[in-house]
Amino acid sequence: MTEGLRERKKRQTRQRIAGVAIGLFVRRGFDQVTIAEVAAAAEVSVNTVYNYFQSKEDLVLPPDQASPDRLADIVRHRRPGESAARAMLAHLRDEVRHRDRKLGLTENFGRVFEMMRAAPTLTARLEDLGRQMTDALAVVLAEETGAAPDDQLPRVVAWELGCFHSLVFAEIGRRTAAGEKPDTIAEAVLDLLEVVESLLGERVLTYAVRKD
């Protein structure tokens, strides 16, 4: 569908506020910048900032990009004949090959990553987000496999898939902090995903295959 003028203006305003905020956070530190300062720099009111972002952390980790449903959505949209694990592997490989911004595979991500790592509320948000992703994935796996309420397998598989998903981001963060270039990091992550796939085991790789 074609984006309307009103929607485009809202998107542009949202992007401008977030871009200004990230710039301030990188230069001065996340905890040293207030919402009022972000609003002033973006030339909008404080209320406007809160209309687009419910919290200061959302300026860095907006829910539409850092969603607790990320893993569940990947599995929900897998192709017929594809298992949950293989869908996640394929999705991550595609994101890496396309240098998706959600993975931080951009030239300027190093400074953003350092800013995030220095902010306790952002690191706590990321940890909580990982738990929420795993919980949401476990629910989807249980629903789609018809697992009994006391069946632990969906939860265990969700935990394993969530762990290797977190490992990918940890590897990107580690290599970014070491000053490696996005292309170098991407190649290393693709190699990492090969290792992950070889170690997952047939039971996980063939679990929750979509039938239609």
PDB file of C-alpha atoms in Angstrom:
ATOM      1  CA  MET A   1       0.000   0.000   0.000  1.00  0.00           C
ATOM      2  CA  THR A   2       1.180   3.530  -0.786  1.00  0.00           C
ATOM      3  CA  GLU A   3       2.239   5.495   2.272  1.00  0.00           C
ATOM      4  CA  GLY A   4       0.012   8.504   2.878  1.00  0.00           C
ATOM      5  CA  LEU A   5       1.344  11.999   3.510  1.00  0.00           C
ATOM      6  CA  ARG A   6       0.383  11.937   7.188  1.00  0.00           C
ATOM      7  CA  GLU A   7       2.023   8.545   7.740  1.00  0.00           C
ATOM      8  CA  ARG A   8       5.164   9.648   5.912  1.00  0.00           C
ATOM      9  CA  LYS A   9       5.460  12.797   8.030  1.00  0.00           C
ATOM     10  CA  LYS A  10       5.021  10.769  11.201  1.00  0.00           C
ATOM     11  CA  ARG A  11       7.666   8.285  10.095  1.00  0.00           C
ATOM     12  CA  GLN A  12      10.074  11.092   9.213  1.00  0.00           C
ATOM     13  CA  THR A  13       9.490  12.806  12.558  1.00  0.00           C
ATOM     14  CA  ARG A  14      10.072   9.544  14.393  1.00  0.00           C
ATOM     15  CA  GLN A  15      13.287   8.899  12.469  1.00  0.00           C
ATOM     16  CA  ARG A  16      14.531  12.444  13.074  1.00  0.00           C
ATOM     17  CA  ILE A  17      13.924  12.238  16.820  1.00  0.00           C
ATOM     18  CA  ALA A  18      15.628   8.841  17.073  1.00  0.00           C
ATOM     19  CA  GLY A  19      18.573   9.971  14.948  1.00  0.00           C
ATOM     20  CA  VAL A  20      19.104  13.103  17.037  1.00  0.00           C
ATOM     21  CA  ALA A  21      18.816  11.096  20.250  1.00  0.00           C
ATOM     22  CA  ILE A  22      21.347   8.474  19.159  1.00  0.00           C
ATOM     23  CA  GLY A  23      23.776  11.212  18.183  1.00  0.00           C
ATOM     24  CA  LEU A  24      23.477  12.842  21.613  1.00  0.00           C
ATOM     25  CA  PHE A  25      23.753   9.514  23.428  1.00  0.00           C
ATOM     26  CA  VAL A  26      26.894   8.554  21.511  1.00  0.00           C
ATOM     27  CA  ARG A  27      28.581  11.899  22.139  1.00  0.00           C
ATOM     28  CA  ARG A  28      27.661  12.331  25.796  1.00  0.00           C
ATOM     29  CA  GLY A  29      26.502   8.971  27.112  1.00  0.00           C
ATOM     30  CA  PHE A  30      22.986   7.602  27.467  1.00  0.00           C
ATOM     31  CA  ASP A  31      22.595   8.492  31.144  1.00  0.00           C
ATOM     32  CA  GLN A  32      23.878  12.043  30.649  1.00  0.00           C
ATOM     33  CA  VAL A  33      21.169  13.091  28.174  1.00  0.00           C
ATOM     34  CA  THR A  34      17.591  13.960  29.147  1.00  0.00           C
ATOM     35  CA  ILE A  35      14.423  13.640  27.093  1.00  0.00           C
ATOM     36  CA  ALA A  36      14.085  17.430  27.280  1.00  0.00           C
ATOM     37  CA  GLU A  37      17.504  17.804  25.654  1.00  0.00           C
ATOM     38  CA  VAL A  38      16.553  15.343  22.935  1.00  0.00           C
ATOM     39  CA  ALA A  39      13.358  17.287  22.274  1.00  0.00           C
ATOM     40  CA  ALA A  40      15.210  20.606  22.092  1.00  0.00           C
ATOM     41  CA  ALA A  41      17.830  19.222  19.704  1.00  0.00           C
ATOM     42  CA  ALA A  42      15.125  17.670  17.483  1.00  0.00           C
ATOM     43  CA  GLU A  43      13.098  20.905  17.635  1.00  0.00           C
ATOM     44  CA  VAL A  44       9.973  19.232  18.983  1.00  0.00           C
ATOM     45  CA  SER A  45       8.195  19.283  22.335  1.00  0.00           C
ATOM     46  CA  VAL A  46       8.828  16.779  25.106  1.00  0.00           C
ATOM     47  CA  ASN A  47       5.259  15.547  24.652  1.00  0.00           C
ATOM     48  CA  THR A  48       5.972  14.880  20.979  1.00  0.00           C
ATOM     49  CA  VAL A  49       8.950  12.715  21.911  1.00  0.00           C
ATOM     50  CA  TYR A  50       6.761  10.700  24.273  1.00  0.00           C
ATOM     51  CA  ASN A  51       4.072  10.411  21.614  1.00  0.00           C
ATOM     52  CA  TYR A  52       6.542   8.436  19.511  1.00  0.00           C
ATOM     53  CA  PHE A  53       8.643   6.781  22.227  1.00  0.00           C
ATOM     54  CA  GLN A  54       7.184   5.643  25.541  1.00  0.00           C
ATOM     55  CA  SER A  55      10.542   5.564  27.297  1.00  0.00           C
ATOM     56  CA  LYS A  56      14.070   6.852  26.876  1.00  0.00           C
ATOM     57  CA  GLU A  57      15.259   3.306  26.192  1.00  0.00           C
ATOM     58  CA  ASP A  58      12.818   3.081  23.265  1.00  0.00           C
ATOM     59  CA  LEU A  59      14.846   5.768  21.485  1.00  0.00           C
ATOM     60  CA  VAL A  60      17.680   3.226  21.201  1.00  0.00           C
ATOM     61  CA  LEU A  61      15.668  -0.004  21.180  1.00  0.00           C
ATOM     62  CA  PRO A  62      12.296   0.816  19.590  1.00  0.00           C
ATOM     63  CA  PRO A  63       9.746  -1.991  20.090  1.00  0.00           C
ATOM     64  CA  ASP A  64       9.063  -2.281  16.357  1.00  0.00           C
ATOM     65  CA  GLN A  65      12.738  -3.107  15.754  1.00  0.00           C
ATOM     66  CA  ALA A  66      13.637  -4.823  19.030  1.00  0.00           C
ATOM     67  CA  SER A  67      10.447  -6.830  19.433  1.00  0.00           C
ATOM     68  CA  PRO A  68       9.921  -9.605  21.998  1.00  0.00           C
ATOM     69  CA  ASP A  69       8.025 -11.417  19.211  1.00  0.00           C
ATOM     70  CA  ARG A  70      11.023 -11.495  16.855  1.00  0.00           C
ATOM     71  CA  LEU A  71      11.781 -15.223  17.190  1.00  0.00           C
ATOM     72  CA  ALA A  72       8.129 -16.237  17.379  1.00  0.00           C
ATOM     73  CA  ASP A  73       7.400 -14.273  14.198  1.00  0.00           C
ATOM     74  CA  ILE A  74      10.282 -15.929  12.351  1.00  0.00           C
ATOM     75  CA  VAL A  75       8.865 -19.335  13.225  1.00  0.00           C
ATOM     76  CA  ARG A  76       5.264 -18.339  12.455  1.00  0.00           C
ATOM     77  CA  HIS A  77       6.275 -17.299   8.937  1.00  0.00           C
ATOM     78  CA  ARG A  78       8.414 -20.323   8.084  1.00  0.00           C
ATOM     79  CA  ARG A  79       7.748 -22.122   4.824  1.00  0.00           C
ATOM     80  CA  PRO A  80       5.897 -25.443   4.503  1.00  0.00           C
ATOM     81  CA  GLY A  81       8.298 -28.308   5.181  1.00  0.00           C
ATOM     82  CA  GLU A  82      10.652 -26.072   7.176  1.00  0.00           C
ATOM     83  CA  SER A  83      11.398 -26.654  10.845  1.00  0.00           C
ATOM     84  CA  ALA A  84      11.619 -23.927  13.481  1.00  0.00           C
ATOM     85  CA  ALA A  85      15.405 -24.226  13.774  1.00  0.00           C
ATOM     86  CA  ARG A  86      16.040 -24.199  10.028  1.00  0.00           C
ATOM     87  CA  ALA A  87      13.743 -21.190   9.631  1.00  0.00           C
ATOM     88  CA  MET A  88      15.751 -19.276  12.210  1.00  0.00           C
ATOM     89  CA  LEU A  89      19.070 -20.272  10.634  1.00  0.00           C
ATOM     90  CA  ALA A  90      17.863 -19.208   7.191  1.00  0.00           C
ATOM     91  CA  HIS A  91      16.472 -15.924   8.510  1.00  0.00           C
ATOM     92  CA  LEU A  92      19.688 -15.025  10.327  1.00  0.00           C
ATOM     93  CA  ARG A  93      21.817 -15.914   7.317  1.00  0.00           C
ATOM     94  CA  ASP A  94      19.649 -13.686   5.148  1.00  0.00           C
ATOM     95  CA  GLU A  95      19.956 -10.788   7.599  1.00  0.00           C
ATOM     96  CA  VAL A  96      23.724 -11.211   7.764  1.00  0.00           C
ATOM     97  CA  ARG A  97      24.126 -11.373   3.984  1.00  0.00           C
ATOM     98  CA  HIS A  98      22.035  -8.222   3.577  1.00  0.00           C
ATOM     99  CA  ARG A  99      23.901  -6.441   6.411  1.00  0.00           C
ATOM    100  CA  ASP A 100      20.605  -5.828   8.176  1.00  0.00           C
ATOM    101  CA  ARG A 101      20.759  -2.816  10.493  1.00  0.00           C
ATOM    102  CA  LYS A 102      18.979  -4.791  13.233  1.00  0.00           C
ATOM    103  CA  LEU A 103      22.155  -6.847  13.584  1.00  0.00           C
ATOM    104  CA  GLY A 104      24.388  -3.800  13.861  1.00  0.00           C
ATOM    105  CA  LEU A 105      26.312  -4.604  10.686  1.00  0.00           C
ATOM    106  CA  THR A 106      26.938  -0.960   9.770  1.00  0.00           C
ATOM    107  CA  GLU A 107      30.085   1.146   9.757  1.00  0.00           C
ATOM    108  CA  ASN A 108      28.949   3.458  12.571  1.00  0.00           C
ATOM    109  CA  PHE A 109      27.592   0.784  14.909  1.00  0.00           C
ATOM    110  CA  GLY A 110      30.801   0.557  16.948  1.00  0.00           C
ATOM    111  CA  ARG A 111      30.211   3.821  18.787  1.00  0.00           C
ATOM    112  CA  VAL A 112      26.533   3.009  19.298  1.00  0.00           C
ATOM    113  CA  PHE A 113      27.462  -0.384  20.716  1.00  0.00           C
ATOM    114  CA  GLU A 114      29.916   1.161  23.174  1.00  0.00           C
ATOM    115  CA  MET A 115      27.241   3.626  24.288  1.00  0.00           C
ATOM    116  CA  MET A 116      24.738   0.814  24.837  1.00  0.00           C
ATOM    117  CA  ARG A 117      27.235  -1.330  26.721  1.00  0.00           C
ATOM    118  CA  ALA A 118      27.981   1.559  29.091  1.00  0.00           C
ATOM    119  CA  ALA A 119      24.306   2.096  29.987  1.00  0.00           C
ATOM    120  CA  PRO A 120      23.000  -0.328  32.668  1.00  0.00           C
ATOM    121  CA  THR A 121      19.354   0.248  31.773  1.00  0.00           C
ATOM    122  CA  LEU A 122      19.999  -0.616  28.122  1.00  0.00           C
ATOM    123  CA  THR A 123      21.955  -3.789  28.915  1.00  0.00           C
ATOM    124  CA  ALA A 124      19.191  -4.835  31.328  1.00  0.00           C
ATOM    125  CA  ARG A 125      16.615  -4.102  28.616  1.00  0.00           C
ATOM    126  CA  LEU A 126      18.495  -6.347  26.188  1.00  0.00           C
ATOM    127  CA  GLU A 127      18.703  -9.186  28.706  1.00  0.00           C
ATOM    128  CA  ASP A 128      14.994  -8.931  29.453  1.00  0.00           C
ATOM    129  CA  LEU A 129      14.233  -8.780  25.739  1.00  0.00           C
ATOM    130  CA  GLY A 130      16.095 -12.043  25.215  1.00  0.00           C
ATOM    131  CA  ARG A 131      13.998 -13.745  27.903  1.00  0.00           C
ATOM    132  CA  GLN A 132      10.783 -12.393  26.405  1.00  0.00           C
ATOM    133  CA  MET A 133      11.778 -13.655  22.947  1.00  0.00           C
ATOM    134  CA  THR A 134      12.402 -17.149  24.311  1.00  0.00           C
ATOM    135  CA  ASP A 135       9.130 -17.185  26.237  1.00  0.00           C
ATOM    136  CA  ALA A 136       7.129 -16.069  23.192  1.00  0.00           C
ATOM    137  CA  LEU A 137       8.850 -18.664  21.006  1.00  0.00           C
ATOM    138  CA  ALA A 138       8.078 -21.434  23.508  1.00  0.00           C
ATOM    139  CA  VAL A 139       4.378 -20.535  23.379  1.00  0.00           C
ATOM    140  CA  VAL A 140       4.326 -20.710  19.565  1.00  0.00           C
ATOM    141  CA  LEU A 141       6.188 -24.024  19.498  1.00  0.00           C
ATOM    142  CA  ALA A 142       3.788 -25.525  22.031  1.00  0.00           C
ATOM    143  CA  GLU A 143       0.754 -24.322  20.092  1.00  0.00           C
ATOM    144  CA  GLU A 144       1.981 -25.508  16.698  1.00  0.00           C
ATOM    145  CA  THR A 145       3.110 -28.938  17.884  1.00  0.00           C
ATOM    146  CA  GLY A 146       0.035 -29.532  20.030  1.00  0.00           C
ATOM    147  CA  ALA A 147       2.224 -30.136  23.060  1.00  0.00           C
ATOM    148  CA  ALA A 148       0.585 -31.036  26.356  1.00  0.00           C
ATOM    149  CA  PRO A 149       0.706 -28.373  29.100  1.00  0.00           C
ATOM    150  CA  ASP A 150       3.313 -30.367  31.042  1.00  0.00           C
ATOM    151  CA  ASP A 151       5.497 -31.091  27.984  1.00  0.00           C
ATOM    152  CA  GLN A 152       8.882 -29.442  28.532  1.00  0.00           C
ATOM    153  CA  LEU A 153      10.153 -29.940  24.973  1.00  0.00           C
ATOM    154  CA  PRO A 154       8.841 -26.664  23.468  1.00  0.00           C
ATOM    155  CA  ARG A 155      10.470 -24.704  26.276  1.00  0.00           C
ATOM    156  CA  VAL A 156      13.780 -26.543  25.922  1.00  0.00           C
ATOM    157  CA  VAL A 157      13.874 -26.106  22.137  1.00  0.00           C
ATOM    158  CA  ALA A 158      12.952 -22.419  22.498  1.00  0.00           C
ATOM    159  CA  TRP A 159      15.764 -21.982  24.999  1.00  0.00           C
ATOM    160  CA  GLU A 160      18.274 -23.620  22.660  1.00  0.00           C
ATOM    161  CA  LEU A 161      17.210 -21.522  19.678  1.00  0.00           C
ATOM    162  CA  GLY A 162      17.168 -18.390  21.816  1.00  0.00           C
ATOM    163  CA  CYS A 163      20.703 -19.149  23.005  1.00  0.00           C
ATOM    164  CA  PHE A 164      22.162 -19.405  19.517  1.00  0.00           C
ATOM    165  CA  HIS A 165      20.269 -16.260  18.492  1.00  0.00           C
ATOM    166  CA  SER A 166      21.869 -14.446  21.451  1.00  0.00           C
ATOM    167  CA  LEU A 167      25.241 -15.928  20.514  1.00  0.00           C
ATOM    168  CA  VAL A 168      25.025 -14.284  17.089  1.00  0.00           C
ATOM    169  CA  PHE A 169      24.471 -10.855  18.643  1.00  0.00           C
ATOM    170  CA  ALA A 170      27.205 -11.451  21.214  1.00  0.00           C
ATOM    171  CA  GLU A 171      29.645 -12.356  18.444  1.00  0.00           C
ATOM    172  CA  ILE A 172      28.743  -9.242  16.478  1.00  0.00           C
ATOM    173  CA  GLY A 173      29.176  -7.133  19.607  1.00  0.00           C
ATOM    174  CA  ARG A 174      32.529  -8.716  20.488  1.00  0.00           C
ATOM    175  CA  ARG A 175      33.938  -8.220  17.016  1.00  0.00           C
ATOM    176  CA  THR A 176      32.513  -4.703  16.755  1.00  0.00           C
ATOM    177  CA  ALA A 177      34.205  -3.755  20.028  1.00  0.00           C
ATOM    178  CA  ALA A 178      37.458  -5.163  18.616  1.00  0.00           C
ATOM    179  CA  GLY A 179      37.176  -2.763  15.679  1.00  0.00           C
ATOM    180  CA  GLU A 180      36.429  -5.273  12.931  1.00  0.00           C
ATOM    181  CA  LYS A 181      34.673  -4.124   9.761  1.00  0.00           C
ATOM    182  CA  PRO A 182      31.054  -5.162   9.044  1.00  0.00           C
ATOM    183  CA  ASP A 183      32.044  -7.353   6.077  1.00  0.00           C
ATOM    184  CA  THR A 184      34.603  -9.210   8.189  1.00  0.00           C
ATOM    185  CA  ILE A 185      32.088  -9.651  10.990  1.00  0.00           C
ATOM    186  CA  ALA A 186      29.432 -10.901   8.577  1.00  0.00           C
ATOM    187  CA  GLU A 187      31.719 -13.604   7.203  1.00  0.00           C
ATOM    188  CA  ALA A 188      32.610 -14.713  10.723  1.00  0.00           C
ATOM    189  CA  VAL A 189      28.943 -14.881  11.747  1.00  0.00           C
ATOM    190  CA  LEU A 190      28.076 -16.974   8.696  1.00  0.00           C
ATOM    191  CA  ASP A 191      30.835 -19.373   9.721  1.00  0.00           C
ATOM    192  CA  LEU A 192      29.441 -19.375  13.261  1.00  0.00           C
ATOM    193  CA  LEU A 193      25.986 -20.316  11.981  1.00  0.00           C
ATOM    194  CA  GLU A 194      27.507 -23.274  10.131  1.00  0.00           C
ATOM    195  CA  VAL A 195      28.997 -24.491  13.406  1.00  0.00           C
ATOM    196  CA  VAL A 196      25.697 -23.941  15.229  1.00  0.00           C
ATOM    197  CA  GLU A 197      23.792 -25.955  12.643  1.00  0.00           C
ATOM    198  CA  SER A 198      26.272 -28.814  12.829  1.00  0.00           C
ATOM    199  CA  LEU A 199      25.877 -29.025  16.611  1.00  0.00           C
ATOM    200  CA  LEU A 200      22.117 -28.605  17.016  1.00  0.00           C
ATOM    201  CA  GLY A 201      21.313 -32.249  16.459  1.00  0.00           C
ATOM    202  CA  GLU A 202      18.695 -33.908  14.300  1.00  0.00           C
ATOM    203  CA  ARG A 203      15.935 -33.759  16.921  1.00  0.00           C
ATOM    204  CA  VAL A 204      16.101 -29.984  17.160  1.00  0.00           C
ATOM    205  CA  LEU A 205      16.643 -29.478  13.428  1.00  0.00           C
ATOM    206  CA  THR A 206      13.535 -31.512  12.605  1.00  0.00           C
ATOM    207  CA  TYR A 207      11.332 -30.225  15.432  1.00  0.00           C
ATOM    208  CA  ALA A 208       8.145 -28.301  14.602  1.00  0.00           C
ATOM    209  CA  VAL A 209       8.209 -28.805  10.829  1.00  0.00           C
ATOM    210  CA  ARG A 210       5.431 -26.781   9.211  1.00  0.00           C
ATOM    211  CA  LYS A 211       2.990 -29.073   7.435  1.00  0.00           C
ATOM    212  CA  ASP A 212       1.095 -26.583   5.267  1.00  0.00           C
TER     213      ASP A 212
END
